[in-house]
Short mmCIF file of N, CA and C in Angstrom, two decimals:
data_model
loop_
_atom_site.label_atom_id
_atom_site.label_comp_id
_atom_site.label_asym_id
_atom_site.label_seq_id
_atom_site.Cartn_x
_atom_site.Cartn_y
_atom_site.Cartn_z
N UNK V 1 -30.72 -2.89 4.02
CA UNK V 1 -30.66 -1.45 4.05
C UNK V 1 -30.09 -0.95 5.38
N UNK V 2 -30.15 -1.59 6.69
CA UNK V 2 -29.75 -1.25 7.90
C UNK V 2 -27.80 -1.60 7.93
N UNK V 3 -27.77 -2.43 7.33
CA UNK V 3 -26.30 -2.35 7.40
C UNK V 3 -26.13 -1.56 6.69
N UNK V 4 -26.11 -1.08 5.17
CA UNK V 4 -25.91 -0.11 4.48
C UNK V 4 -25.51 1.28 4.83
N UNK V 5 -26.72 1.59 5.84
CA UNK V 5 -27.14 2.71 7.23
C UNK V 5 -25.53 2.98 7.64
N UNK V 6 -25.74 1.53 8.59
CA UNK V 6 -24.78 1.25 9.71
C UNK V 6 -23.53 1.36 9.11
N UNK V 7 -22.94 1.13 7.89
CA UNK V 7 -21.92 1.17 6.93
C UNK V 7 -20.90 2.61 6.88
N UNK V 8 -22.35 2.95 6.37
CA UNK V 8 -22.34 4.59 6.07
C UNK V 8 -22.06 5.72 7.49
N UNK V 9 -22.60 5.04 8.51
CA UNK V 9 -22.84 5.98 9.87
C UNK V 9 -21.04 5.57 10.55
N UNK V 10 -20.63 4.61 10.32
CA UNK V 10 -18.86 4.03 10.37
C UNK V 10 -18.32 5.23 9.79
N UNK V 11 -18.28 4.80 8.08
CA UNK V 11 -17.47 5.33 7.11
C UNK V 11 -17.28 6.78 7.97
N UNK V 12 -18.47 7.48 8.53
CA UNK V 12 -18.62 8.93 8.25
C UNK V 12 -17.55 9.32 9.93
N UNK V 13 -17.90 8.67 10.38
CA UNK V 13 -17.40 8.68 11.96
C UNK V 13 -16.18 8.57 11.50
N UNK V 14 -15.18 7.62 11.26
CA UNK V 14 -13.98 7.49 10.99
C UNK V 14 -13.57 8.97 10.15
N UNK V 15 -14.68 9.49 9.01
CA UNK V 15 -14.10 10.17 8.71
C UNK V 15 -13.43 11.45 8.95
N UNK V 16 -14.62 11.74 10.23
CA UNK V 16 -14.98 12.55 10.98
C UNK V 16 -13.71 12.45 12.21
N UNK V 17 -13.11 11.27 12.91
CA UNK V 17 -12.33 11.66 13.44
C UNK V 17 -10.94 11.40 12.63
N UNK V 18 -11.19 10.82 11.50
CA UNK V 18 -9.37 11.26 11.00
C UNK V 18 -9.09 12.93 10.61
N UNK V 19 -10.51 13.59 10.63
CA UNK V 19 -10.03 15.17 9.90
C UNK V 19 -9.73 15.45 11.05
N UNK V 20 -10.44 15.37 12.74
CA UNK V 20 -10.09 15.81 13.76
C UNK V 20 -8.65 15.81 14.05
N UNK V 21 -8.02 14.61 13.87
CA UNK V 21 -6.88 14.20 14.17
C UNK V 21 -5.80 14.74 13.23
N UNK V 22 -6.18 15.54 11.87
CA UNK V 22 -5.18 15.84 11.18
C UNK V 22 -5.53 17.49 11.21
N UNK V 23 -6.40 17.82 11.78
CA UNK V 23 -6.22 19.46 12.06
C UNK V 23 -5.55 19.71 13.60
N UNK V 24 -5.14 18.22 14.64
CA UNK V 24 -4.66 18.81 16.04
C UNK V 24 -2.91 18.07 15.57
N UNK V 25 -2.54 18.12 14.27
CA UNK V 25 -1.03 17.99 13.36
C UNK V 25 -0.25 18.75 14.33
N UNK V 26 -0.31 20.18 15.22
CA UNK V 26 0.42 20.69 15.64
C UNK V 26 1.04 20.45 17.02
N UNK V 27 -0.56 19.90 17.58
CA UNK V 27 -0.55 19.63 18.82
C UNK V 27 0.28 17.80 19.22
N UNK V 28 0.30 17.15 18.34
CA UNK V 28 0.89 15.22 18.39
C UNK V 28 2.04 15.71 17.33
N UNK V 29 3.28 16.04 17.14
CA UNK V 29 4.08 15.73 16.81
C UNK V 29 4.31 14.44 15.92
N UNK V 30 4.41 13.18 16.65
CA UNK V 30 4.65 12.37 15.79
C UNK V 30 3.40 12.37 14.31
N UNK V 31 2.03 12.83 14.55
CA UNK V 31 1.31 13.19 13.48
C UNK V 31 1.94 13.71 12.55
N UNK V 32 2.71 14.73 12.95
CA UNK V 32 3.47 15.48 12.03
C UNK V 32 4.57 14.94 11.21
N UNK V 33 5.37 13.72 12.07
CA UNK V 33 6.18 13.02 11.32
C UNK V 33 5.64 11.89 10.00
N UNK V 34 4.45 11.67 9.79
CA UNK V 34 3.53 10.53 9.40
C UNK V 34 3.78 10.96 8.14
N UNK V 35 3.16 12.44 7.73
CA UNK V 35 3.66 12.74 6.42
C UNK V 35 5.15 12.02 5.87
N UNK V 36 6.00 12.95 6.53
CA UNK V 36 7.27 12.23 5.99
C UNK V 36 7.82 10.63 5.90
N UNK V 37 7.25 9.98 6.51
CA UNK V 37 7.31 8.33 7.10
C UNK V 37 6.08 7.64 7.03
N UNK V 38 5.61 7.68 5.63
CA UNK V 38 3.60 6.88 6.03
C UNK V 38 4.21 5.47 5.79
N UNK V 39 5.51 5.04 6.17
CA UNK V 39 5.28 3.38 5.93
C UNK V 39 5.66 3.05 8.25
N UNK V 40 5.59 4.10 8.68
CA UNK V 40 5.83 3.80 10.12
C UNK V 40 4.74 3.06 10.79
N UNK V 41 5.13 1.85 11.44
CA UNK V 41 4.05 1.13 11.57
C UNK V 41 3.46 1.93 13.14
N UNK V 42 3.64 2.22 13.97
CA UNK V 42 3.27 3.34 14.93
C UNK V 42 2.40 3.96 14.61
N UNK V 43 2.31 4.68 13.34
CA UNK V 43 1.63 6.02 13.25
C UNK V 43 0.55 5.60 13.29
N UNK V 44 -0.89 6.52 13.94
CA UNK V 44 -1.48 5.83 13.87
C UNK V 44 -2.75 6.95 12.67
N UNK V 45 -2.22 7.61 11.78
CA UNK V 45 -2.72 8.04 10.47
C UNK V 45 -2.53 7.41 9.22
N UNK V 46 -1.62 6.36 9.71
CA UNK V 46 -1.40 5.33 8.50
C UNK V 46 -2.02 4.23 8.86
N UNK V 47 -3.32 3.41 8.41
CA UNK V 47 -3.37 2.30 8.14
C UNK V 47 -2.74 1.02 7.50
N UNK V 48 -3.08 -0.02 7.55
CA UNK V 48 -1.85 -1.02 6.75
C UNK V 48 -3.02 -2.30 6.22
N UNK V 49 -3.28 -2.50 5.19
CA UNK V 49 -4.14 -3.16 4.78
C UNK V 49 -4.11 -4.46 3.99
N UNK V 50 -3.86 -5.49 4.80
CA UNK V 50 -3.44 -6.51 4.17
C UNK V 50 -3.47 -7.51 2.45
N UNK V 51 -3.10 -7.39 1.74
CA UNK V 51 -3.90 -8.17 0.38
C UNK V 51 -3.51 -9.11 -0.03
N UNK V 52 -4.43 -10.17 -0.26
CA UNK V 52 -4.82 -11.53 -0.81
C UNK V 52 -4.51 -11.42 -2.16
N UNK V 53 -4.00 -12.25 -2.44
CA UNK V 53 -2.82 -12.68 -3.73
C UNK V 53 -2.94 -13.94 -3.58
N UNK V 54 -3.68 -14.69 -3.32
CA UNK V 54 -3.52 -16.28 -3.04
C UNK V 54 -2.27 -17.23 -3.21
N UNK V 55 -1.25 -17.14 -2.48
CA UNK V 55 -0.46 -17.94 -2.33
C UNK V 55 0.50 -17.95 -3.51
N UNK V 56 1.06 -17.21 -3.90
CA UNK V 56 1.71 -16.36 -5.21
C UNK V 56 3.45 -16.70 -4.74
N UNK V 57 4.08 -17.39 -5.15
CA UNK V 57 5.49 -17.16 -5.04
C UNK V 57 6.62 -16.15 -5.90
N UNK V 58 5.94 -15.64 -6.75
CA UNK V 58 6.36 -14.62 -7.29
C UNK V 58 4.98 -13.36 -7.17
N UNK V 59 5.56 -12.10 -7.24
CA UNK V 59 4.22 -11.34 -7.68
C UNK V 59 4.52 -10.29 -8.67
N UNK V 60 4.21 -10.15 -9.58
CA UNK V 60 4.31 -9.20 -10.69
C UNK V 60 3.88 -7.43 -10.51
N UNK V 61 4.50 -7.30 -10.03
CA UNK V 61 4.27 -5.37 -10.06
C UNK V 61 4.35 -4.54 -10.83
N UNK V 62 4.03 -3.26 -10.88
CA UNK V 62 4.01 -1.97 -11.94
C UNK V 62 4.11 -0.94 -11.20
N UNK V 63 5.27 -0.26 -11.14
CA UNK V 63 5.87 0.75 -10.62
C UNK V 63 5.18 2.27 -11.51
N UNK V 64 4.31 3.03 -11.26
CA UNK V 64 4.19 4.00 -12.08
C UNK V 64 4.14 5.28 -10.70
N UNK V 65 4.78 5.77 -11.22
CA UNK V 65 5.16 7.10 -10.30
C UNK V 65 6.49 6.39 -9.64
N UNK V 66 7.16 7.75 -8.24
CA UNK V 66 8.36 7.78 -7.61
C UNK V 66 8.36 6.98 -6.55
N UNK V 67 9.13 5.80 -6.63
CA UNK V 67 9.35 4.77 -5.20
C UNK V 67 10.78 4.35 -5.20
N UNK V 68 11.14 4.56 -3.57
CA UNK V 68 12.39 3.74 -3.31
C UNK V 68 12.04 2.72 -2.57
N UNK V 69 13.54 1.55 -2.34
CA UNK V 69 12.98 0.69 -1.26
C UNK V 69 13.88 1.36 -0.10
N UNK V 70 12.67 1.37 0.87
CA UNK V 70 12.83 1.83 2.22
C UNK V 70 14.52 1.50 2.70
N UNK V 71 14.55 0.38 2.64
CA UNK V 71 15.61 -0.42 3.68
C UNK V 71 16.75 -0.34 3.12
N UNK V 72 16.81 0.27 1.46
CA UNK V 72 18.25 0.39 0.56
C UNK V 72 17.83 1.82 -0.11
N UNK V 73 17.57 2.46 0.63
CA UNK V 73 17.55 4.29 0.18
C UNK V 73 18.78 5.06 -0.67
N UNK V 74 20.12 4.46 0.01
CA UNK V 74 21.29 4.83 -0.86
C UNK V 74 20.95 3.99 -2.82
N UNK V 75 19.59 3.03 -2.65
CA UNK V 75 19.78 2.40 -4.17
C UNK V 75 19.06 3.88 -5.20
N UNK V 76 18.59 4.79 -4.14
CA UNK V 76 17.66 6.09 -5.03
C UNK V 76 16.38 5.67 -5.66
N UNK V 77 15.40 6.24 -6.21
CA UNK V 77 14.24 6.35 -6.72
C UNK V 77 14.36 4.88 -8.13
N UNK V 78 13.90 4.20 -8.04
CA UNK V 78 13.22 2.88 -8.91
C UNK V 78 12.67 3.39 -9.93
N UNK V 79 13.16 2.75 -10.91
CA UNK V 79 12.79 3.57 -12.55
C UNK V 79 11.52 3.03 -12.53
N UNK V 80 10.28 3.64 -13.35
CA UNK V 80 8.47 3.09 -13.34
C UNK V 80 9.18 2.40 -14.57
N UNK V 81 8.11 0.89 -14.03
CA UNK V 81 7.96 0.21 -15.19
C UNK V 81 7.23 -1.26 -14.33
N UNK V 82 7.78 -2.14 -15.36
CA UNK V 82 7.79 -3.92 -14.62
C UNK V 82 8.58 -4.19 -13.38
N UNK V 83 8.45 -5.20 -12.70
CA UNK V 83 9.35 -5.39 -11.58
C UNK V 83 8.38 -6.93 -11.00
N UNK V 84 9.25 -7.93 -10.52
CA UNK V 84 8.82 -9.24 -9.79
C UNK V 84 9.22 -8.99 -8.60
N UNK V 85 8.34 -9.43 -7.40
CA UNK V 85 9.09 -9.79 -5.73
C UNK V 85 9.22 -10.90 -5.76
N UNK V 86 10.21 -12.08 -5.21
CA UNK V 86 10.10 -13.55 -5.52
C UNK V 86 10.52 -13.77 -4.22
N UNK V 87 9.84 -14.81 -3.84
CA UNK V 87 10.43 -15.42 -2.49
C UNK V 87 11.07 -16.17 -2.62
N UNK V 88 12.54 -16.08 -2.17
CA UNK V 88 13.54 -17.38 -2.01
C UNK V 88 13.47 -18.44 -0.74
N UNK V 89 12.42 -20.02 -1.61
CA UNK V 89 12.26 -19.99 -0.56
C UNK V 89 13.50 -20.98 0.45
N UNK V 90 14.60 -21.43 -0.09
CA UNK V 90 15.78 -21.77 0.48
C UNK V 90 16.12 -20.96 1.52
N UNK V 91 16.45 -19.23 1.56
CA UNK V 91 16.78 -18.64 2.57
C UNK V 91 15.62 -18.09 3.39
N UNK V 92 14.25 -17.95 2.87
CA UNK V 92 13.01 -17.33 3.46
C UNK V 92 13.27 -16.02 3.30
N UNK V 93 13.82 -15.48 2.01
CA UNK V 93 13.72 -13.90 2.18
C UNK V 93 13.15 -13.56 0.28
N UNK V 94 13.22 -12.68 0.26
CA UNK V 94 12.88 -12.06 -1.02
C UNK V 94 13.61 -11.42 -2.09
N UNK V 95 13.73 -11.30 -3.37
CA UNK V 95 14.44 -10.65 -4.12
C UNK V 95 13.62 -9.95 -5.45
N UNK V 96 13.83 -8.79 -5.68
CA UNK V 96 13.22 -8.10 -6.44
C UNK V 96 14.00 -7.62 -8.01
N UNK V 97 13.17 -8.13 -9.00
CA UNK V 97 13.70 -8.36 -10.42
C UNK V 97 13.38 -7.11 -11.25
N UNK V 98 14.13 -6.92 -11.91
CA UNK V 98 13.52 -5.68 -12.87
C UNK V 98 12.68 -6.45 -14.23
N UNK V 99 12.19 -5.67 -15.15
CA UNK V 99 11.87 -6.46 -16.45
C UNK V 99 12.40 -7.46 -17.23
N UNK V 100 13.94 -6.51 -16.99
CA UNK V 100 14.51 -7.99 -17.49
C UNK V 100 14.94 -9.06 -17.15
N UNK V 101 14.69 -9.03 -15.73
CA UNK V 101 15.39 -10.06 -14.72
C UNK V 101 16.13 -9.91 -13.86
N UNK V 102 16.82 -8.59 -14.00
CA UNK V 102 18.03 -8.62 -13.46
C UNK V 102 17.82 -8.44 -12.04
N UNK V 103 18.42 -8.65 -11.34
CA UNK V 103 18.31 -8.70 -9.71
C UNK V 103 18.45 -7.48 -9.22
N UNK V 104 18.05 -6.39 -8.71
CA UNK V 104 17.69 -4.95 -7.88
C UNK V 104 18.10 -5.06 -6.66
N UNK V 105 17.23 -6.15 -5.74
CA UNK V 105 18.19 -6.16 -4.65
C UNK V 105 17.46 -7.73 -4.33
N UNK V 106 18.15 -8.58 -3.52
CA UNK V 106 17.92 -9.76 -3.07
C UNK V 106 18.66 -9.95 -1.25
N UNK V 107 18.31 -11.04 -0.77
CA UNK V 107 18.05 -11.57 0.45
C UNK V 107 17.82 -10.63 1.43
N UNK V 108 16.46 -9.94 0.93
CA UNK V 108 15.81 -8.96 2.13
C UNK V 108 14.89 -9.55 2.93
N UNK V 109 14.78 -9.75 4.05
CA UNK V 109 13.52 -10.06 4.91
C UNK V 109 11.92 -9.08 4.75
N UNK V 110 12.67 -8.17 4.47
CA UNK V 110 11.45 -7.11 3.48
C UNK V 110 11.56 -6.51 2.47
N UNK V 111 10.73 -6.19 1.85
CA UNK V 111 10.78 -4.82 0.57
C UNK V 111 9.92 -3.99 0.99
N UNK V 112 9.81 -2.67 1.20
CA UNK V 112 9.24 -2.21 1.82
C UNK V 112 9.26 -0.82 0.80
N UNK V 113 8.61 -0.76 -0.43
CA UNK V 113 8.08 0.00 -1.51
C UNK V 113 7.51 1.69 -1.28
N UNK V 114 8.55 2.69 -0.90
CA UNK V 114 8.03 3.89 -0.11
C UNK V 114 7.74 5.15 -1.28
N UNK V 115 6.56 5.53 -1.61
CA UNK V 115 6.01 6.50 -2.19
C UNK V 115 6.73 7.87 -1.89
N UNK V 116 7.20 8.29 -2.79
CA UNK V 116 7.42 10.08 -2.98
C UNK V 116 6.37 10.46 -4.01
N UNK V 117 6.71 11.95 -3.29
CA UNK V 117 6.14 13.04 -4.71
C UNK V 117 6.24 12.75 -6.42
N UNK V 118 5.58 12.50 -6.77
CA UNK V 118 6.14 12.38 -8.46
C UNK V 118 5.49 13.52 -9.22
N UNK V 119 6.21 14.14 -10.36
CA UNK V 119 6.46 15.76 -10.59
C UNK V 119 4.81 15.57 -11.25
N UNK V 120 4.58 14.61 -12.08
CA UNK V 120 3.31 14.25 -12.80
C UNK V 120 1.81 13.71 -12.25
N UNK V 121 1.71 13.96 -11.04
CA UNK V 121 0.99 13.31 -10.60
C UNK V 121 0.47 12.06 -10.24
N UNK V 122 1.11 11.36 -10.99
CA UNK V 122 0.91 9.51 -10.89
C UNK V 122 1.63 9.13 -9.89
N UNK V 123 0.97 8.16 -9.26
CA UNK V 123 2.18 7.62 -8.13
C UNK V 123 1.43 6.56 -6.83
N UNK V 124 1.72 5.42 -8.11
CA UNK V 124 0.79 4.26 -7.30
C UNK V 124 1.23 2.92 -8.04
N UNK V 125 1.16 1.54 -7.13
CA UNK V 125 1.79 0.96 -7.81
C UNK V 125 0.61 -0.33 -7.65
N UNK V 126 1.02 -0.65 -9.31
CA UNK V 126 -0.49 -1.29 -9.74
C UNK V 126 0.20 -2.99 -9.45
N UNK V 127 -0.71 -3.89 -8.62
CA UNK V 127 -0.91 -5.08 -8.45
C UNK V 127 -1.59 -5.97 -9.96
N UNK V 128 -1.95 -7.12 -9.98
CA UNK V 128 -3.04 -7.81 -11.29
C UNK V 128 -3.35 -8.75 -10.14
N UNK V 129 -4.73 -9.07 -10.07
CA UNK V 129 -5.52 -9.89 -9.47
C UNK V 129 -5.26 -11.50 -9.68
N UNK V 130 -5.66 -12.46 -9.15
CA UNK V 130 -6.12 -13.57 -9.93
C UNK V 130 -6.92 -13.52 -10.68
N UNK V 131 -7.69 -12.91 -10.91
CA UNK V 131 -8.55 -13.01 -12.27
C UNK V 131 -8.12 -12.06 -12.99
N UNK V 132 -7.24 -11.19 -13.28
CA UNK V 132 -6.59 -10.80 -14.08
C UNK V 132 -6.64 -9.07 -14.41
N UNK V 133 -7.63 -8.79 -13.12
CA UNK V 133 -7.76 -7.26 -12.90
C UNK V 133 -6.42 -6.51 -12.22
N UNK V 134 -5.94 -5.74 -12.85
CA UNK V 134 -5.14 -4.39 -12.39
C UNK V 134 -5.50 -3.74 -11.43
N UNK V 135 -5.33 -3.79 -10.11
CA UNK V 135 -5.65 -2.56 -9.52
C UNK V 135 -4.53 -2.09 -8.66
N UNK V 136 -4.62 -0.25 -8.52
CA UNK V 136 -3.98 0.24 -8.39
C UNK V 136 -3.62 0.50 -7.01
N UNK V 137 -2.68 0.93 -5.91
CA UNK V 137 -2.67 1.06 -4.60
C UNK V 137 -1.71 2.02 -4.10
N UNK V 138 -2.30 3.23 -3.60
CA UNK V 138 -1.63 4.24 -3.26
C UNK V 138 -1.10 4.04 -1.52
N UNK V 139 0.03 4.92 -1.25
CA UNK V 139 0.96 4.58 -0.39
C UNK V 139 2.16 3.82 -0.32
N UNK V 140 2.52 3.26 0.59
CA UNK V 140 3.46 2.27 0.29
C UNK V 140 3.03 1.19 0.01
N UNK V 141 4.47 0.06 -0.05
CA UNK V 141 3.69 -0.91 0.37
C UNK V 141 4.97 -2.11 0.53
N UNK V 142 4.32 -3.05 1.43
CA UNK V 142 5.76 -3.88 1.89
C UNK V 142 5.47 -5.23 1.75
N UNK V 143 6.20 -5.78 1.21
CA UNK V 143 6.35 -6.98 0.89
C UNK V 143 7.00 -7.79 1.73
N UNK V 144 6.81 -9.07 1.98
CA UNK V 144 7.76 -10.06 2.97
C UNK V 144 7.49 -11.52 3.05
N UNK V 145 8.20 -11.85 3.04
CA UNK V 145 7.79 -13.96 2.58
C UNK V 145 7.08 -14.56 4.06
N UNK V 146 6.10 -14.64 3.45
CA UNK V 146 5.48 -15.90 4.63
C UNK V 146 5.48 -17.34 3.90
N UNK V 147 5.85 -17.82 5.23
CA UNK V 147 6.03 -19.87 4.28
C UNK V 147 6.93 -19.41 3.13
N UNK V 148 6.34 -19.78 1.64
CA UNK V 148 7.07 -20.01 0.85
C UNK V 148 6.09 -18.57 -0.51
N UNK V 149 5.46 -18.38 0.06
CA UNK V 149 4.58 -17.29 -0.37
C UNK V 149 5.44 -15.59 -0.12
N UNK V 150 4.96 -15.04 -0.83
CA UNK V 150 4.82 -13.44 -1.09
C UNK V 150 3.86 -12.61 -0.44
N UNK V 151 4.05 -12.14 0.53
CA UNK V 151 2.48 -11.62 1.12
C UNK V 151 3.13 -10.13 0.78
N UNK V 152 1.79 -9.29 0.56
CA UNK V 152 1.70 -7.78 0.27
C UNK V 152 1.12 -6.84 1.50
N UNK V 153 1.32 -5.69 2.08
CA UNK V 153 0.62 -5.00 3.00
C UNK V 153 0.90 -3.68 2.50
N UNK V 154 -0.39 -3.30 2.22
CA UNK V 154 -0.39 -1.61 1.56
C UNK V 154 -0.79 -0.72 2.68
N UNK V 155 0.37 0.03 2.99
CA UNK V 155 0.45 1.43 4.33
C UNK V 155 0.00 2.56 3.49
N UNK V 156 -0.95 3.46 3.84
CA UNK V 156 -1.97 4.51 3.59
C UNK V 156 -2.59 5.13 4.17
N UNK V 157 -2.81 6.51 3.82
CA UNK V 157 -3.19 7.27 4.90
C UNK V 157 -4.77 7.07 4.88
N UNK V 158 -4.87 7.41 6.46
CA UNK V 158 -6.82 6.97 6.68
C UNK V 158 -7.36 7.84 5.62
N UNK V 159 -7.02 8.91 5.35
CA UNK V 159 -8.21 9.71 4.82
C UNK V 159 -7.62 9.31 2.87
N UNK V 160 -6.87 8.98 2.56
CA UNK V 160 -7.05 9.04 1.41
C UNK V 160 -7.38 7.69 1.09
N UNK V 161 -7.58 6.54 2.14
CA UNK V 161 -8.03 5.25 2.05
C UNK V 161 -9.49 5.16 1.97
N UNK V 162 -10.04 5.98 3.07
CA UNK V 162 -11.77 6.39 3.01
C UNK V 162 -12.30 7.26 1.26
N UNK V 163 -11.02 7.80 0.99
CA UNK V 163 -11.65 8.15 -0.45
C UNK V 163 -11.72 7.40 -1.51
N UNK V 164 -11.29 6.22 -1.28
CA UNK V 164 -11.40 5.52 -2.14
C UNK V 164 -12.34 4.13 -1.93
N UNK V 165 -12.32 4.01 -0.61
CA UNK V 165 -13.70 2.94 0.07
C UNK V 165 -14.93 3.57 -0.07
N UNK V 166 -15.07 4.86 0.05
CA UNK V 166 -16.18 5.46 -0.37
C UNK V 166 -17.12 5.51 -1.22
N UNK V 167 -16.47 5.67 -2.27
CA UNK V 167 -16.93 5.32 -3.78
C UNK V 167 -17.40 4.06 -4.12
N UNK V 168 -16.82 3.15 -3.51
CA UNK V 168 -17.26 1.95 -3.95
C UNK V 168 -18.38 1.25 -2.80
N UNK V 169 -18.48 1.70 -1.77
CA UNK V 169 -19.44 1.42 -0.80
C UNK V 169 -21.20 2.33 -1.27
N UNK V 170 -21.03 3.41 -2.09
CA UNK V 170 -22.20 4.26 -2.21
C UNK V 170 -22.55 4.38 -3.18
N UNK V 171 -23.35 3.80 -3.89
CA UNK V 171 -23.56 4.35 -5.39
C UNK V 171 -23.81 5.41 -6.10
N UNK V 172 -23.62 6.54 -7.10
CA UNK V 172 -23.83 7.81 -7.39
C UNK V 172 -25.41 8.38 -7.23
N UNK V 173 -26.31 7.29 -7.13
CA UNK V 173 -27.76 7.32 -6.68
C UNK V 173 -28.29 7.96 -5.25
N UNK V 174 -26.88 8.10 -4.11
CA UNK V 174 -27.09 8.09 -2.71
C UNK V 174 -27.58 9.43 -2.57
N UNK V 175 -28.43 9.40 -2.06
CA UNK V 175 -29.13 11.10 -2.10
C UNK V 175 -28.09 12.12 -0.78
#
């Protein structure tokens, strides 16, 4: 129950100074740029949260809502649907497949998956677990070959990351 406490007395502090930090938006400038750029590794309103995929040389994605890749912006907004990241591991870089295979873009040292507005509200792009759970991950998110592996890092803003750690840290019981 004392960590629980101690859990909760974190969560609230963090939460407490990310609102601080996003009502003095006028006063830090680059704050202000974060909106437009939440995959900037600098900012420091974007977190970056590493995820375990266990050693995956391909990874299977689901594009639902508006994403470009960062680093090929002239390619425009990525139709929602299926999509593979595969690590090549001959050159050590990555290439990204559509449903049907076809190649999107290849020998990137990153993919770097950047969230816009989408007119419908959806706009998150769903991972599948090893055990075979879907889950969903808002922000960006960047992809890049380690070894011969696929590693994932999902960039997100603190406060809409705490809304979703929240929920699952407290049960609807918490008085």
């Amino acid at each position: 129950m004392k960590k629980l406490n101690r859990a909760l007395c974190v969560l609230v502090a963090i939460f407490v100074m990310a609102s601080t930090f996003a009502s003095l938006e006028i006063a830090f400038p680059q704050t202000a740029s974060a909106a437009m750029n939440p995959a900037a590794d600098a900012d420091s309103s974007t977190i970056r949260i590493k995820l375990s995929y266990n050693n995956r040389t391909e990874m299977p994605i689901i594009i639902d809502g508006v994403y470009s890749i960062l680093e090929k912006q002239e390619l425009g907004a990525l139709a929602r649907g299926n999509y593979k990241v595969v690590a090549d591991n001959a050159s050590g870089t990555l290439r990204l497949l559509d449903n049907n295979g076809a190649t999107v873009v290849e020998n990137m040292a990153a993919i770097t998956l950047k969230r816009h507005t989408a007119p419908d509200g959806a706009n998150c792009i769903k991972l599948t677990t090893d055990t075979g759970t879907t889950r969903n991950y808002l922000g960006d998110m960047k992809f890049f070959p380690k070894d011969t592996y696929v590693m994932a890092v999902n960039h997100v803003f603190l406060e809409t990351y705490l809304y979703g750690v929240i929920g699952y840290e407290m049960s609807n019981s918490w008085p």
